[in-house]
JSON list of C-alpha atoms in Angstrom, two decimals:
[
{"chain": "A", "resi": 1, "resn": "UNK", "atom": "CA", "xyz": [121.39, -72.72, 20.08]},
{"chain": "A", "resi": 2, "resn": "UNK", "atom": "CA", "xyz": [118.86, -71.89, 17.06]},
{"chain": "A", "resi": 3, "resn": "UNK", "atom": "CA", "xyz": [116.32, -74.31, 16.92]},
{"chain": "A", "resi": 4, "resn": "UNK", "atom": "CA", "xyz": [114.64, -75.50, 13.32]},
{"chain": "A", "resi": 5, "resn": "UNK", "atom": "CA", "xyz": [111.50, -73.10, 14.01]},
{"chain": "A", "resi": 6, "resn": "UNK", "atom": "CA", "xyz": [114.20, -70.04, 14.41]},
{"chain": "A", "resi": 7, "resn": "UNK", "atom": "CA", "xyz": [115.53, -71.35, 10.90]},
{"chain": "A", "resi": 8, "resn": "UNK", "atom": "CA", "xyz": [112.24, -71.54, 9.79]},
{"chain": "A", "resi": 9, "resn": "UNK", "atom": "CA", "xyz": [111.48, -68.34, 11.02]},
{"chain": "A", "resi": 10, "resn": "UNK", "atom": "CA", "xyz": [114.46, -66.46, 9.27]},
{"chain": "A", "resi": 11, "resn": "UNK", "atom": "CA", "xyz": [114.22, -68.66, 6.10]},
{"chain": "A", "resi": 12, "resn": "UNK", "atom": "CA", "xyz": [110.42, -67.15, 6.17]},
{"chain": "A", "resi": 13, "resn": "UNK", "atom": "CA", "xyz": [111.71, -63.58, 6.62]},
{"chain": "A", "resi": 14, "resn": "UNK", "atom": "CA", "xyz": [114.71, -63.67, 4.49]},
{"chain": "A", "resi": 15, "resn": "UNK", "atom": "CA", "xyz": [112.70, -64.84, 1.82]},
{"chain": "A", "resi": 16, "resn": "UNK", "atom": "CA", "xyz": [109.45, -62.29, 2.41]},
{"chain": "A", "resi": 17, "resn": "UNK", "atom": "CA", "xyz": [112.47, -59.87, 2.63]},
{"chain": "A", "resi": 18, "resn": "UNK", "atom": "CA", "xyz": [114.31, -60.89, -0.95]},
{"chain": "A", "resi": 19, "resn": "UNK", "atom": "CA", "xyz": [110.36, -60.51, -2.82]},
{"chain": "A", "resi": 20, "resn": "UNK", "atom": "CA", "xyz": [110.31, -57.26, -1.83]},
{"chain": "A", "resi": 21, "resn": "UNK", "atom": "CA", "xyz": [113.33, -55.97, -2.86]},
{"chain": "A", "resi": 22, "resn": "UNK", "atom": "CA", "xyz": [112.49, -57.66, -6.55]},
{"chain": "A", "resi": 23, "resn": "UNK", "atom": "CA", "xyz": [109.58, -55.84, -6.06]},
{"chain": "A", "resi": 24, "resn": "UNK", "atom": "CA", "xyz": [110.79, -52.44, -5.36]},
{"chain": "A", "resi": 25, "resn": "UNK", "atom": "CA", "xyz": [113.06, -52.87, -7.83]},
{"chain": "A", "resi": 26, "resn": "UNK", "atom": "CA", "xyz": [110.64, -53.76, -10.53]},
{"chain": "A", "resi": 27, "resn": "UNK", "atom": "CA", "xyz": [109.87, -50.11, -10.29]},
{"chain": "A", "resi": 28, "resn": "UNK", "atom": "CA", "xyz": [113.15, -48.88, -9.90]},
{"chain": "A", "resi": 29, "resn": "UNK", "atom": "CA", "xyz": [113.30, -48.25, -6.18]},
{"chain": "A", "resi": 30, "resn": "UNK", "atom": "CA", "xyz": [116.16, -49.67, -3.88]},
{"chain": "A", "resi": 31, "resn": "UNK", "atom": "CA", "xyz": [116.04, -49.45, -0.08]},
{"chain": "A", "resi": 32, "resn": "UNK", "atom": "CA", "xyz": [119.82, -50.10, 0.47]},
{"chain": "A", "resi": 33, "resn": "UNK", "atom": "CA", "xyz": [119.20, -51.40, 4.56]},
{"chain": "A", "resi": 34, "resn": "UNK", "atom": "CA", "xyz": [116.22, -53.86, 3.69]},
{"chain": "A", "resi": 35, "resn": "UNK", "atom": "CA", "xyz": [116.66, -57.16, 5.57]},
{"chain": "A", "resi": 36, "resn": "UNK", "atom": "CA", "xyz": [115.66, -59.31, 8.44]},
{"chain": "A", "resi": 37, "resn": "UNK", "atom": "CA", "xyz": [115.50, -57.20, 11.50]},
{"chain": "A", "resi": 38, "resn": "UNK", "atom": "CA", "xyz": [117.77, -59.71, 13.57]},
{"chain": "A", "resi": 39, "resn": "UNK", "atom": "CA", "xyz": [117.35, -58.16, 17.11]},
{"chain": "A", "resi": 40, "resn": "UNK", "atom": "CA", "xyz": [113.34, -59.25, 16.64]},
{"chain": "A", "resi": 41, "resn": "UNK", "atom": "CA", "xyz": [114.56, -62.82, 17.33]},
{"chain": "A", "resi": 42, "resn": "UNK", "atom": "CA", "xyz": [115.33, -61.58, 20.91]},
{"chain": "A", "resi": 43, "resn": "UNK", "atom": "CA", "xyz": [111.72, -59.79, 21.32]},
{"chain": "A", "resi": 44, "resn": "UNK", "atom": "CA", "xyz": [108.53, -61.37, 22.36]},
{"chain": "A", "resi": 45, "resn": "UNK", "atom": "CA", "xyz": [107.27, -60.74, 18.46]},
{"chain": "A", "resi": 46, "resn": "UNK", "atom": "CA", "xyz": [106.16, -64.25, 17.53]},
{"chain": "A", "resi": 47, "resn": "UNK", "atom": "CA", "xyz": [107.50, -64.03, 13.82]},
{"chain": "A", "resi": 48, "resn": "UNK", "atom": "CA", "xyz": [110.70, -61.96, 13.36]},
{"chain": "A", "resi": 49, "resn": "UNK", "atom": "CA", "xyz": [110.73, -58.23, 11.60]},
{"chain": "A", "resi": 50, "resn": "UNK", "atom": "CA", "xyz": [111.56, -57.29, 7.74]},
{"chain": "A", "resi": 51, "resn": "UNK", "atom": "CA", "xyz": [113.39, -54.03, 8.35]},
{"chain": "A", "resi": 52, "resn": "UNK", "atom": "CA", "xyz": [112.60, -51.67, 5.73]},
{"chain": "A", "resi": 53, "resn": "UNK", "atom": "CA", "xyz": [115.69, -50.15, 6.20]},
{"chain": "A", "resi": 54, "resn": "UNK", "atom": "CA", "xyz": [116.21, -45.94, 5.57]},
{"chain": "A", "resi": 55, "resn": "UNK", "atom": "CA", "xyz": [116.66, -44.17, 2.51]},
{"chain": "A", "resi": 56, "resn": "UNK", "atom": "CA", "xyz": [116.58, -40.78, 1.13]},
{"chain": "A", "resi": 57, "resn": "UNK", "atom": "CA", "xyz": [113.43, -38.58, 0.15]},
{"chain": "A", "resi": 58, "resn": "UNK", "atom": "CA", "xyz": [113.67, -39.03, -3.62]},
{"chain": "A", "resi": 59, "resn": "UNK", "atom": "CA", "xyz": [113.36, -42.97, -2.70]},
{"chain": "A", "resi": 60, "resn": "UNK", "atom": "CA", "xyz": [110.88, -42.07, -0.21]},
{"chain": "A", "resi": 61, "resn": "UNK", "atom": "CA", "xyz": [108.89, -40.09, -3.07]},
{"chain": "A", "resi": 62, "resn": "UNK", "atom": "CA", "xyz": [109.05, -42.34, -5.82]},
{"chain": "A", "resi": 63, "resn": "UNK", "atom": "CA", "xyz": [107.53, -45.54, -3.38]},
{"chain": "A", "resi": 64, "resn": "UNK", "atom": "CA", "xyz": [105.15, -42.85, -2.38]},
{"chain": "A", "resi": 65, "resn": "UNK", "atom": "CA", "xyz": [103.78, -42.55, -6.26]},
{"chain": "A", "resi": 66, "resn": "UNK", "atom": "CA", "xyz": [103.64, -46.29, -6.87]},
{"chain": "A", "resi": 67, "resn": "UNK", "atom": "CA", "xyz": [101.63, -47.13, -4.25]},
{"chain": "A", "resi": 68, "resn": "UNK", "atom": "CA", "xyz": [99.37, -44.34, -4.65]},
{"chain": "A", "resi": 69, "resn": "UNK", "atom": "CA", "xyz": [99.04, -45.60, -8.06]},
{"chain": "A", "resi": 70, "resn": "UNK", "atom": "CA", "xyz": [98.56, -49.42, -7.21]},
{"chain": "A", "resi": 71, "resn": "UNK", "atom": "CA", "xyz": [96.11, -48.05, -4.69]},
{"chain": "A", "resi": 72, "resn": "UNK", "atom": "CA", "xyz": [94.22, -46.37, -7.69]},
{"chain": "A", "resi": 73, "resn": "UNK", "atom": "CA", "xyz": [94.04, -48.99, -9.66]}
]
């Protein structure tokens, strides 16, 4: 049975998860499997994981540049 802190916990996630796809695609980067990690709820890892998900080099490449740039700012 989930409890309200598991709710909490996914709300939190779902949520952290959601900003960063706005993010990403604020600079016109998609990361198709982003989401909750939902087999973290079964680990010992107090909150639960944001999987990033996979995508393909030019995706890869092109969040490589815009953090280098944010980083040179």
């Amino acid at each position: 049975m989930a409890t309200a802190k598991n709710k909490d916990n996914h709300d939190d996630a779902q949520a952290t998860a959601e900003g960063l796809r706005e993010a990403l695609r604020a600079h016109g980067i998609t990361l198709p499997s982003l989401g909750v990690d939902l087999p973290s709820f079964a680990g010992s890892y107090p909150p639960p994981l944001v999987a990033l998900g996979n995508c393909n080099a030019a995706t890869a490449r092109k969040l490589a540049d815009v953090l280098r740039k944010a980083a040179a700012r």
